[in-house]
Amino acid sequence: MSEVAVKSTSWTKTLTRTQWRSLIAANLGWLFDGFETYALILTAAVVLKRLDPGAPASQVAFLTGATIAVTLLGWGFGGILGGVFADYFGRRRALLTSMVLYATFTGLTAASWSWASFLVLRFITGFALGSEWGTGTSLVAETWPANARAKAAGLMQCGLGLGFFIASACWLFIAPLGADSWRYMFLIGVLPALFALWLRKSVPESENWKSAHKRRKELKELKERKDQQLTEHEQSFTRLTLRQIMIDPKLRKLTILGSLMSLVTTLGWWGISTWVPAYVASVAARNGASGQSWASAAGMIYNAGAIAGYISFGFIADRFGRKPAVLLFFGASLILTPVLFLWTHSLGLIVIVLVINGFFTLGQYTWMPVWLPEFYPTHLRATGAAFVFNAARFIAFLGPLTAGAIISQLGGYGVAATVVGLIYILGLVVAPFCPETRGQQLPD
């Protein structure tokens, strides 16, 4: 028994303080993003009724979906540009810049005076939010050893669930404070600006990035002087990072495969999971319970399962491989979507199903910080990972709009969630074509 225990914990013994600080920085950045994102999900309908009281009740679901869609679009643009920024100017600087911009604009969201102003600020906030994930993912991947990289990615990704959980808990107490209580939720989003001060002083830059950056500068000088003919690999340092991941045949294939799987995870989450609080609230109302209280409780329960899923995925991926872990989580999500939205009508049973559903449908997000950094070399890593993670949002934003439209027309969440949930079939088809990278060193 003791030998097994020693073996299971040995991966932590060689880790340095710098590696833990990098993980904490990425985790906290993602936690704040999670808080702000779920604050929007919890408050969108309330904000709509407050800022646009004339909106027809039948259109509330559609307009709520439109608000989430606008945030997704901003996130997509900001995320891709943030990845490019991180490859050229450093992981640490990109994370710091994103943190300050996000804190500024989410705080300004609290001062929205109309629905139009709220939408504009949501787009800008989404733009600032976007770059944190790709930057943090690259930083963790480049500082942690191969035998623990997936575990670290899971621990980083769980910050999203922690943020969701904290947002749900805060809303439980803030919601009763009045019609403008939603403004307090967004004011809390200013706190990351304080965290940025710690980040600036305590988290060093990635050594991998420093080496790649130095190599890029040297090769650009050689190219300008035309002293020698550069090899194809050397030329990849001198091209725009976004262009390079598209013209290199191997990287282009990996980018397409990764983007399809990212679309599955992203559309599945935004088109299905965002309706969990509203669905549980409707079930509670039919059972004579408080819909508002149950909506907040559902968010906490759901994300408790998600946090376990985020962390567990990393351990599963290190033990059995990246591909088997992804297939398991996609398959379970496909099955559990109708189980929750169509076949579970008891509040007692919903608690159990929420935990299991959250474990797989949200926990699957960890495949991206685990697998994507292993697709790309250091000088293209943040760009590649950020592109795959964020480009899917340009299509995934249709998920909330589609689900919102179905709900408005049919008056129920079950059919909408089940239809959108068929996207998981695409993930089961695409994942087997990706390379298995368990235990391998990051490409240079």
CSV table of C-alpha atoms in Angstrom, one decimal:
chain,number,residue,atom,x,y,z
A,1,MET,CA,0.0,0.0,0.0
A,2,SER,CA,2.8,2.4,0.9
A,3,GLU,CA,4.6,1.8,-2.3
A,4,VAL,CA,1.5,2.6,-4.3
A,5,ALA,CA,1.1,5.9,-2.4
A,6,VAL,CA,4.7,6.9,-2.9
A,7,LYS,CA,4.4,6.2,-6.6
A,8,SER,CA,1.2,8.1,-7.0
A,9,THR,CA,2.7,11.2,-5.3
A,10,SER,CA,6.2,11.1,-6.7
A,11,TRP,CA,5.4,13.5,-9.6
A,12,THR,CA,5.3,16.4,-7.1
A,13,LYS,CA,8.7,15.8,-5.5
A,14,THR,CA,10.9,17.4,-8.2
A,15,LEU,CA,8.7,20.5,-8.8
A,16,THR,CA,10.1,23.9,-8.1
A,17,ARG,CA,8.6,27.0,-6.5
A,18,THR,CA,8.7,28.8,-9.9
A,19,GLN,CA,6.6,26.0,-11.5
A,20,TRP,CA,4.0,26.2,-8.8
A,21,ARG,CA,3.9,30.0,-9.1
A,22,SER,CA,3.3,29.7,-12.9
A,23,LEU,CA,0.5,27.3,-12.3
A,24,ILE,CA,-1.1,29.5,-9.6
A,25,ALA,CA,-0.9,32.6,-11.9
A,26,ALA,CA,-2.6,30.7,-14.8
A,27,ASN,CA,-5.1,29.2,-12.4
A,28,LEU,CA,-6.1,32.5,-10.8
A,29,GLY,CA,-6.3,34.2,-14.2
A,30,TRP,CA,-8.7,31.6,-15.4
A,31,LEU,CA,-10.6,31.7,-12.1
A,32,PHE,CA,-11.3,35.4,-12.6
A,33,ASP,CA,-12.4,34.7,-16.1
A,34,GLY,CA,-14.7,32.0,-14.9
A,35,PHE,CA,-16.2,34.3,-12.3
A,36,GLU,CA,-16.9,37.0,-14.8
A,37,THR,CA,-18.3,34.6,-17.4
A,38,TYR,CA,-20.7,32.9,-15.1
A,39,ALA,CA,-21.7,36.2,-13.6
A,40,LEU,CA,-23.0,37.1,-17.0
A,41,ILE,CA,-24.9,33.8,-17.4
A,42,LEU,CA,-26.5,34.3,-14.0
A,43,THR,CA,-27.5,37.9,-14.4
A,44,ALA,CA,-28.1,38.3,-18.2
A,45,ALA,CA,-31.9,37.9,-17.9
A,46,VAL,CA,-32.0,40.2,-14.9
A,47,VAL,CA,-30.0,42.9,-16.7
A,48,LEU,CA,-32.2,42.6,-19.8
A,49,LYS,CA,-35.4,43.2,-17.7
A,50,ARG,CA,-33.7,46.1,-15.9
A,51,LEU,CA,-32.1,47.9,-18.9
A,52,ASP,CA,-34.8,47.0,-21.5
A,53,PRO,CA,-38.0,46.5,-19.5
A,54,GLY,CA,-40.1,46.7,-22.7
A,55,ALA,CA,-38.6,43.5,-24.1
A,56,PRO,CA,-41.4,40.9,-24.7
A,57,ALA,CA,-41.2,38.0,-22.3
A,58,SER,CA,-41.1,35.5,-25.2
A,59,GLN,CA,-37.9,37.1,-26.4
A,60,VAL,CA,-36.0,37.1,-23.1
A,61,ALA,CA,-34.3,33.7,-23.9
A,62,PHE,CA,-33.3,34.8,-27.4
A,63,LEU,CA,-31.9,38.2,-26.2
A,64,THR,CA,-30.0,36.5,-23.4
A,65,GLY,CA,-28.4,34.2,-25.9
A,66,ALA,CA,-27.5,37.2,-28.1
A,67,THR,CA,-25.7,38.8,-25.1
A,68,ILE,CA,-23.7,35.7,-24.5
A,69,ALA,CA,-23.0,35.5,-28.3
A,70,VAL,CA,-21.6,39.0,-28.3
A,71,THR,CA,-19.2,38.2,-25.5
A,72,LEU,CA,-18.1,35.1,-27.3
A,73,LEU,CA,-17.3,37.1,-30.5
A,74,GLY,CA,-15.2,39.5,-28.5
A,75,TRP,CA,-13.5,36.6,-26.7
A,76,GLY,CA,-12.7,35.0,-30.1
A,77,PHE,CA,-11.0,38.1,-31.5
A,78,GLY,CA,-9.1,38.9,-28.3
A,79,GLY,CA,-8.0,35.4,-27.7
A,80,ILE,CA,-6.4,35.0,-31.1
A,81,LEU,CA,-4.6,38.3,-31.0
A,82,GLY,CA,-3.6,37.7,-27.5
A,83,GLY,CA,-1.9,34.4,-28.5
A,84,VAL,CA,0.1,36.2,-31.2
A,85,PHE,CA,1.0,38.9,-28.6
A,86,ALA,CA,2.2,36.2,-26.2
A,87,ASP,CA,4.5,34.6,-28.8
A,88,TYR,CA,6.1,37.9,-29.7
A,89,PHE,CA,6.2,39.7,-26.4
A,90,GLY,CA,6.2,37.0,-23.7
A,91,ARG,CA,3.7,34.9,-21.7
A,92,ARG,CA,4.1,37.0,-18.6
A,93,ARG,CA,3.5,40.4,-20.3
A,94,ALA,CA,0.5,39.1,-22.2
A,95,LEU,CA,-1.1,37.7,-19.1
A,96,LEU,CA,-0.5,40.9,-17.2
A,97,THR,CA,-1.9,43.1,-20.0
A,98,SER,CA,-5.0,41.0,-20.3
A,99,MET,CA,-5.7,41.0,-16.6
A,100,VAL,CA,-5.6,44.8,-16.3
A,101,LEU,CA,-7.8,45.3,-19.4
A,102,TYR,CA,-10.3,42.8,-18.3
A,103,ALA,CA,-10.6,44.2,-14.8
A,104,THR,CA,-11.1,47.7,-16.2
A,105,PHE,CA,-13.9,46.9,-18.6
A,106,THR,CA,-15.8,44.4,-16.4
A,107,GLY,CA,-15.9,47.1,-13.8
A,108,LEU,CA,-17.2,49.6,-16.3
A,109,THR,CA,-19.9,47.0,-17.2
A,110,ALA,CA,-21.4,47.7,-13.8
A,111,ALA,CA,-22.1,51.3,-14.9
A,112,SER,CA,-24.1,50.2,-18.1
A,113,TRP,CA,-27.0,52.6,-18.6
A,114,SER,CA,-28.7,50.9,-21.5
A,115,TRP,CA,-28.9,47.5,-23.2
A,116,ALA,CA,-26.8,48.8,-26.1
A,117,SER,CA,-24.0,50.0,-23.8
A,118,PHE,CA,-24.1,46.7,-21.9
A,119,LEU,CA,-23.6,44.8,-25.2
A,120,VAL,CA,-20.7,47.0,-26.2
A,121,LEU,CA,-18.9,46.6,-22.9
A,122,ARG,CA,-19.5,42.9,-23.0
A,123,PHE,CA,-17.8,42.7,-26.3
A,124,ILE,CA,-14.8,44.7,-25.1
A,125,THR,CA,-14.6,42.6,-21.9
A,126,GLY,CA,-14.7,39.4,-23.9
A,127,PHE,CA,-11.9,40.8,-26.0
A,128,ALA,CA,-9.8,41.3,-22.9
A,129,LEU,CA,-10.7,37.9,-21.4
A,130,GLY,CA,-9.7,36.0,-24.5
A,131,SER,CA,-5.9,36.1,-24.3
A,132,GLU,CA,-5.6,34.8,-20.7
A,133,TRP,CA,-6.2,31.2,-21.5
A,134,GLY,CA,-3.7,30.7,-24.3
A,135,THR,CA,-1.1,32.6,-22.4
A,136,GLY,CA,-1.6,30.7,-19.2
A,137,THR,CA,-1.7,27.4,-21.0
A,138,SER,CA,1.6,28.0,-22.7
A,139,LEU,CA,3.3,29.3,-19.5
A,140,VAL,CA,2.3,26.1,-17.6
A,141,ALA,CA,3.2,23.7,-20.4
A,142,GLU,CA,6.6,25.3,-20.8
A,143,THR,CA,7.5,25.3,-17.1
A,144,TRP,CA,6.2,21.9,-16.0
A,145,PRO,CA,7.9,18.5,-16.7
A,146,ALA,CA,6.4,16.0,-19.2
A,147,ASN,CA,5.3,13.5,-16.6
A,148,ALA,CA,3.2,16.1,-14.8
A,149,ARG,CA,2.2,18.4,-17.6
A,150,ALA,CA,-1.4,17.1,-18.0
A,151,LYS,CA,-1.9,17.1,-14.3
A,152,ALA,CA,-0.8,20.8,-14.2
A,153,ALA,CA,-3.2,21.6,-17.1
A,154,GLY,CA,-6.1,20.1,-15.2
A,155,LEU,CA,-5.2,22.0,-12.1
A,156,MET,CA,-5.0,25.2,-14.2
A,157,GLN,CA,-8.3,24.5,-15.9
A,158,CYS,CA,-10.1,23.9,-12.7
A,159,GLY,CA,-9.8,27.7,-12.0
A,160,LEU,CA,-12.7,28.1,-14.5
A,161,GLY,CA,-14.9,25.9,-12.3
A,162,LEU,CA,-13.8,27.6,-9.2
A,163,GLY,CA,-14.7,30.9,-10.7
A,164,PHE,CA,-18.1,29.6,-11.7
A,165,PHE,CA,-18.7,28.2,-8.2
A,166,ILE,CA,-17.7,31.5,-6.5
A,167,ALA,CA,-19.9,33.4,-8.9
A,168,SER,CA,-22.9,31.2,-8.1
A,169,ALA,CA,-22.2,31.5,-4.3
A,170,CYS,CA,-21.9,35.3,-4.6
A,171,TRP,CA,-25.1,35.6,-6.6
A,172,LEU,CA,-27.0,33.6,-4.0
A,173,PHE,CA,-26.3,36.4,-1.5
A,174,ILE,CA,-26.2,39.4,-3.9
A,175,ALA,CA,-29.4,38.7,-5.9
A,176,PRO,CA,-31.8,39.6,-3.1
A,177,LEU,CA,-30.2,43.1,-2.8
A,178,GLY,CA,-32.5,44.7,-5.3
A,179,ALA,CA,-33.1,45.3,-9.0
A,180,ASP,CA,-29.5,46.7,-9.5
A,181,SER,CA,-27.8,43.8,-7.6
A,182,TRP,CA,-26.3,42.6,-10.9
A,183,ARG,CA,-24.0,45.7,-10.9
A,184,TYR,CA,-22.3,44.4,-7.7
A,185,MET,CA,-21.4,41.2,-9.5
A,186,PHE,CA,-19.5,43.0,-12.2
A,187,LEU,CA,-17.8,45.3,-9.7
A,188,ILE,CA,-16.3,42.3,-8.1
A,189,GLY,CA,-14.5,41.7,-11.4
A,190,VAL,CA,-12.2,44.7,-10.7
A,191,LEU,CA,-10.3,42.5,-8.2
A,192,PRO,CA,-8.0,40.9,-10.8
A,193,ALA,CA,-6.2,44.3,-11.1
A,194,LEU,CA,-4.8,43.8,-7.6
A,195,PHE,CA,-3.7,40.2,-8.6
A,196,ALA,CA,-1.8,41.7,-11.5
A,197,LEU,CA,0.6,43.4,-9.1
A,198,TRP,CA,1.6,40.1,-7.6
A,199,LEU,CA,1.9,38.6,-11.1
A,200,ARG,CA,4.3,41.3,-12.1
A,201,LYS,CA,6.6,40.8,-9.2
A,202,SER,CA,6.4,37.0,-8.5
A,203,VAL,CA,6.0,35.1,-11.8
A,204,PRO,CA,9.1,34.9,-14.1
A,205,GLU,CA,9.0,34.6,-17.8
A,206,SER,CA,9.1,31.2,-19.5
A,207,GLU,CA,12.7,30.2,-20.3
A,208,ASN,CA,11.4,28.3,-23.4
A,209,TRP,CA,9.9,31.5,-24.7
A,210,LYS,CA,13.1,33.5,-23.9
A,211,SER,CA,15.2,31.1,-26.0
A,212,ALA,CA,12.7,31.1,-28.9
A,213,HIS,CA,12.4,34.9,-28.8
A,214,LYS,CA,16.2,35.2,-28.9
A,215,ARG,CA,16.3,32.7,-31.9
A,216,ARG,CA,13.6,34.7,-33.7
A,217,LYS,CA,15.6,37.9,-33.4
A,218,GLU,CA,18.8,36.3,-34.6
A,219,LEU,CA,17.1,34.7,-37.6
A,220,LYS,CA,15.3,37.9,-38.6
A,221,GLU,CA,18.6,39.8,-38.6
A,222,LEU,CA,20.2,37.1,-40.8
A,223,LYS,CA,17.2,37.3,-43.2
A,224,GLU,CA,17.5,41.1,-43.4
A,225,ARG,CA,21.3,40.9,-44.0
A,226,LYS,CA,20.9,38.0,-46.5
A,227,ASP,CA,24.1,36.5,-45.1
A,228,GLN,CA,22.9,33.0,-45.6
A,229,GLN,CA,20.0,30.9,-46.9
A,230,LEU,CA,17.6,30.0,-44.1
A,231,THR,CA,16.2,26.5,-43.8
A,232,GLU,CA,12.4,26.0,-43.8
A,233,HIS,CA,12.5,25.5,-40.1
A,234,GLU,CA,14.5,28.7,-39.6
A,235,GLN,CA,12.1,30.6,-41.9
A,236,SER,CA,9.2,29.6,-39.6
A,237,PHE,CA,10.7,31.9,-37.0
A,238,THR,CA,10.6,34.9,-39.3
A,239,ARG,CA,7.0,34.6,-40.6
A,240,LEU,CA,3.9,35.9,-38.9
A,241,THR,CA,2.9,33.2,-36.4
A,242,LEU,CA,-0.7,33.0,-37.6
A,243,ARG,CA,0.5,32.5,-41.2
A,244,GLN,CA,3.0,29.8,-40.2
A,245,ILE,CA,0.5,27.5,-38.5
A,246,MET,CA,-1.6,27.7,-41.7
A,247,ILE,CA,1.1,27.1,-44.4
A,248,ASP,CA,3.0,24.3,-42.6
A,249,PRO,CA,1.2,21.1,-43.7
A,250,LYS,CA,1.6,19.3,-40.4
A,251,LEU,CA,0.6,22.2,-38.3
A,252,ARG,CA,-2.3,23.0,-40.6
A,253,LYS,CA,-3.7,19.5,-40.2
A,254,LEU,CA,-3.3,19.7,-36.4
A,255,THR,CA,-4.9,23.1,-36.3
A,256,ILE,CA,-7.9,21.9,-38.3
A,257,LEU,CA,-8.4,18.8,-36.2
A,258,GLY,CA,-8.0,20.8,-33.0
A,259,SER,CA,-10.4,23.5,-34.1
A,260,LEU,CA,-13.1,20.9,-34.9
A,261,MET,CA,-12.8,19.4,-31.4
A,262,SER,CA,-12.6,22.9,-29.9
A,263,LEU,CA,-15.9,23.7,-31.7
A,264,VAL,CA,-17.5,20.6,-30.1
A,265,THR,CA,-16.4,21.5,-26.6
A,266,THR,CA,-17.2,25.2,-27.0
A,267,LEU,CA,-20.5,25.0,-28.7
A,268,GLY,CA,-21.6,22.2,-26.4
A,269,TRP,CA,-20.8,24.3,-23.4
A,270,TRP,CA,-22.2,27.6,-24.5
A,271,GLY,CA,-25.2,26.1,-26.3
A,272,ILE,CA,-26.2,23.7,-23.5
A,273,SER,CA,-24.5,24.3,-20.1
A,274,THR,CA,-25.4,28.0,-20.0
A,275,TRP,CA,-29.1,26.9,-19.7
A,276,VAL,CA,-28.6,24.7,-16.7
A,277,PRO,CA,-29.5,27.4,-14.1
A,278,ALA,CA,-32.6,28.4,-16.0
A,279,TYR,CA,-33.7,24.8,-16.6
A,280,VAL,CA,-33.3,23.8,-12.9
A,281,ALA,CA,-35.1,27.0,-11.9
A,282,SER,CA,-38.1,25.9,-14.1
A,283,VAL,CA,-38.1,22.4,-12.6
A,284,ALA,CA,-38.0,23.9,-9.1
A,285,ALA,CA,-40.9,26.3,-9.9
A,286,ARG,CA,-43.0,23.3,-11.1
A,287,ASN,CA,-42.2,21.6,-7.8
A,288,GLY,CA,-43.2,24.6,-5.7
A,289,ALA,CA,-39.6,25.6,-4.8
A,290,SER,CA,-37.8,28.9,-5.2
A,291,GLY,CA,-36.5,29.1,-8.8
A,292,GLN,CA,-33.9,31.8,-8.0
A,293,SER,CA,-32.4,29.9,-5.1
A,294,TRP,CA,-32.3,26.6,-7.1
A,295,ALA,CA,-30.7,28.4,-10.1
A,296,SER,CA,-27.8,29.6,-7.9
A,297,ALA,CA,-27.6,26.2,-6.2
A,298,ALA,CA,-27.6,24.4,-9.5
A,299,GLY,CA,-24.6,26.5,-10.6
A,300,MET,CA,-22.6,25.5,-7.5
A,301,ILE,CA,-23.5,21.8,-7.8
A,302,TYR,CA,-22.8,21.7,-11.5
A,303,ASN,CA,-19.5,23.3,-11.1
A,304,ALA,CA,-18.5,21.2,-8.2
A,305,GLY,CA,-18.7,18.3,-10.6
A,306,ALA,CA,-16.8,20.3,-13.2
A,307,ILE,CA,-13.9,21.1,-10.9
A,308,ALA,CA,-13.5,17.4,-10.2
A,309,GLY,CA,-13.7,16.8,-14.0
A,310,TYR,CA,-11.1,19.4,-14.9
A,311,ILE,CA,-8.6,17.9,-12.4
A,312,SER,CA,-9.4,14.3,-13.1
A,313,PHE,CA,-9.0,14.7,-16.9
A,314,GLY,CA,-5.3,15.6,-16.4
A,315,PHE,CA,-4.7,12.5,-14.3
A,316,ILE,CA,-6.6,10.2,-16.8
A,317,ALA,CA,-4.7,11.7,-19.7
A,318,ASP,CA,-1.3,11.1,-18.0
A,319,ARG,CA,-2.4,7.5,-17.1
A,320,PHE,CA,-4.2,6.3,-20.2
A,321,GLY,CA,-3.3,8.9,-22.9
A,322,ARG,CA,-4.8,12.0,-24.4
A,323,LYS,CA,-6.9,10.3,-27.0
A,324,PRO,CA,-8.7,7.8,-24.7
A,325,ALA,CA,-9.5,10.6,-22.2
A,326,VAL,CA,-11.0,12.8,-24.9
A,327,LEU,CA,-13.2,10.0,-26.3
A,328,LEU,CA,-14.4,9.1,-22.8
A,329,PHE,CA,-15.5,12.7,-22.0
A,330,PHE,CA,-17.1,13.3,-25.4
A,331,GLY,CA,-19.1,10.1,-25.3
A,332,ALA,CA,-20.3,10.6,-21.8
A,333,SER,CA,-21.4,14.2,-22.6
A,334,LEU,CA,-23.4,13.0,-25.6
A,335,ILE,CA,-25.3,10.6,-23.3
A,336,LEU,CA,-25.7,12.8,-20.3
A,337,THR,CA,-27.2,15.8,-22.1
A,338,PRO,CA,-30.6,14.2,-22.7
A,339,VAL,CA,-30.4,12.5,-19.3
A,340,LEU,CA,-30.3,15.9,-17.6
A,341,PHE,CA,-32.6,17.9,-19.8
A,342,LEU,CA,-35.2,15.3,-20.9
A,343,TRP,CA,-35.4,12.6,-18.3
A,344,THR,CA,-34.6,14.2,-15.0
A,345,HIS,CA,-37.6,15.9,-13.3
A,346,SER,CA,-37.0,15.3,-9.6
A,347,LEU,CA,-35.1,17.9,-7.7
A,348,GLY,CA,-33.4,15.2,-5.6
A,349,LEU,CA,-32.2,13.3,-8.7
A,350,ILE,CA,-31.2,16.5,-10.5
A,351,VAL,CA,-28.5,17.1,-7.8
A,352,ILE,CA,-26.9,13.8,-8.6
A,353,VAL,CA,-27.1,14.2,-12.4
A,354,LEU,CA,-25.8,17.8,-12.2
A,355,VAL,CA,-22.6,16.6,-10.6
A,356,ILE,CA,-22.0,13.8,-13.1
A,357,ASN,CA,-23.0,16.0,-16.1
A,358,GLY,CA,-20.7,18.8,-15.0
A,359,PHE,CA,-17.8,16.3,-14.5
A,360,PHE,CA,-17.9,15.4,-18.2
A,361,THR,CA,-19.4,18.3,-20.2
A,362,LEU,CA,-17.3,20.9,-18.4
A,363,GLY,CA,-14.4,18.7,-17.4
A,364,GLN,CA,-13.7,17.9,-21.0
A,365,TYR,CA,-12.3,21.5,-21.5
A,366,THR,CA,-9.0,20.2,-20.0
A,367,TRP,CA,-8.2,18.4,-23.2
A,368,MET,CA,-7.2,21.7,-24.7
A,369,PRO,CA,-4.5,22.9,-22.2
A,370,VAL,CA,-3.3,19.3,-22.0
A,371,TRP,CA,-3.1,18.5,-25.7
A,372,LEU,CA,-2.8,21.7,-27.7
A,373,PRO,CA,0.6,22.9,-26.3
A,374,GLU,CA,2.0,19.5,-27.5
A,375,PHE,CA,0.9,20.2,-31.1
A,376,TYR,CA,3.0,23.3,-31.6
A,377,PRO,CA,6.7,24.4,-31.2
A,378,THR,CA,7.6,27.1,-28.6
A,379,HIS,CA,7.7,30.0,-31.1
A,380,LEU,CA,4.2,29.2,-32.3
A,381,ARG,CA,2.7,27.6,-29.2
A,382,ALA,CA,0.6,30.5,-27.8
A,383,THR,CA,-0.7,31.4,-31.3
A,384,GLY,CA,-1.6,27.9,-32.2
A,385,ALA,CA,-3.3,27.0,-28.9
A,386,ALA,CA,-5.1,30.4,-28.7
A,387,PHE,CA,-6.3,30.1,-32.3
A,388,VAL,CA,-7.8,26.6,-31.8
A,389,PHE,CA,-9.3,27.5,-28.4
A,390,ASN,CA,-10.8,30.8,-29.6
A,391,ALA,CA,-11.6,30.5,-33.3
A,392,ALA,CA,-14.3,28.0,-32.5
A,393,ARG,CA,-16.2,30.9,-30.9
A,394,PHE,CA,-16.9,32.5,-34.2
A,395,ILE,CA,-19.1,29.5,-34.9
A,396,ALA,CA,-20.0,28.5,-31.3
A,397,PHE,CA,-21.7,31.8,-30.7
A,398,LEU,CA,-24.5,30.4,-32.8
A,399,GLY,CA,-25.1,27.8,-30.1
A,400,PRO,CA,-26.7,30.2,-27.6
A,401,LEU,CA,-28.6,31.9,-30.4
A,402,THR,CA,-29.9,28.6,-31.8
A,403,ALA,CA,-30.8,27.2,-28.3
A,404,GLY,CA,-32.4,30.5,-27.4
A,405,ALA,CA,-34.5,30.5,-30.6
A,406,ILE,CA,-35.6,26.9,-30.0
A,407,ILE,CA,-36.5,27.6,-26.4
A,408,SER,CA,-38.5,30.7,-27.5
A,409,GLN,CA,-40.4,28.7,-30.2
A,410,LEU,CA,-41.0,25.5,-28.3
A,411,GLY,CA,-41.0,26.8,-24.7
A,412,GLY,CA,-38.7,24.2,-23.3
A,413,TYR,CA,-35.0,23.5,-22.6
A,414,GLY,CA,-34.9,19.8,-23.2
A,415,VAL,CA,-35.3,19.7,-27.0
A,416,ALA,CA,-32.9,22.6,-27.5
A,417,ALA,CA,-30.2,21.1,-25.3
A,418,THR,CA,-30.5,17.7,-26.9
A,419,VAL,CA,-30.3,19.0,-30.5
A,420,VAL,CA,-27.2,21.1,-29.8
A,421,GLY,CA,-25.7,18.2,-27.9
A,422,LEU,CA,-25.5,16.1,-31.1
A,423,ILE,CA,-22.3,18.1,-31.7
A,424,TYR,CA,-20.5,15.6,-29.5
A,425,ILE,CA,-20.7,13.1,-32.3
A,426,LEU,CA,-18.3,15.2,-34.3
A,427,GLY,CA,-15.8,15.1,-31.5
A,428,LEU,CA,-16.0,11.3,-31.4
A,429,VAL,CA,-15.2,11.1,-35.1
A,430,VAL,CA,-12.4,13.7,-35.2
A,431,ALA,CA,-10.4,12.8,-32.0
A,432,PRO,CA,-9.0,9.4,-33.3
A,433,PHE,CA,-7.1,11.3,-36.1
A,434,CYS,CA,-5.0,13.4,-33.6
A,435,PRO,CA,-1.6,12.1,-32.5
A,436,GLU,CA,-1.1,10.6,-29.1
A,437,THR,CA,1.5,12.7,-27.2
A,438,ARG,CA,1.5,11.3,-23.7
A,439,GLY,CA,4.9,11.4,-22.1
A,440,GLN,CA,6.6,13.2,-25.0
A,441,GLN,CA,8.7,16.4,-24.6
A,442,LEU,CA,7.2,19.6,-26.0
A,443,PRO,CA,8.3,20.2,-29.6
A,444,ASP,CA,11.0,22.9,-30.0
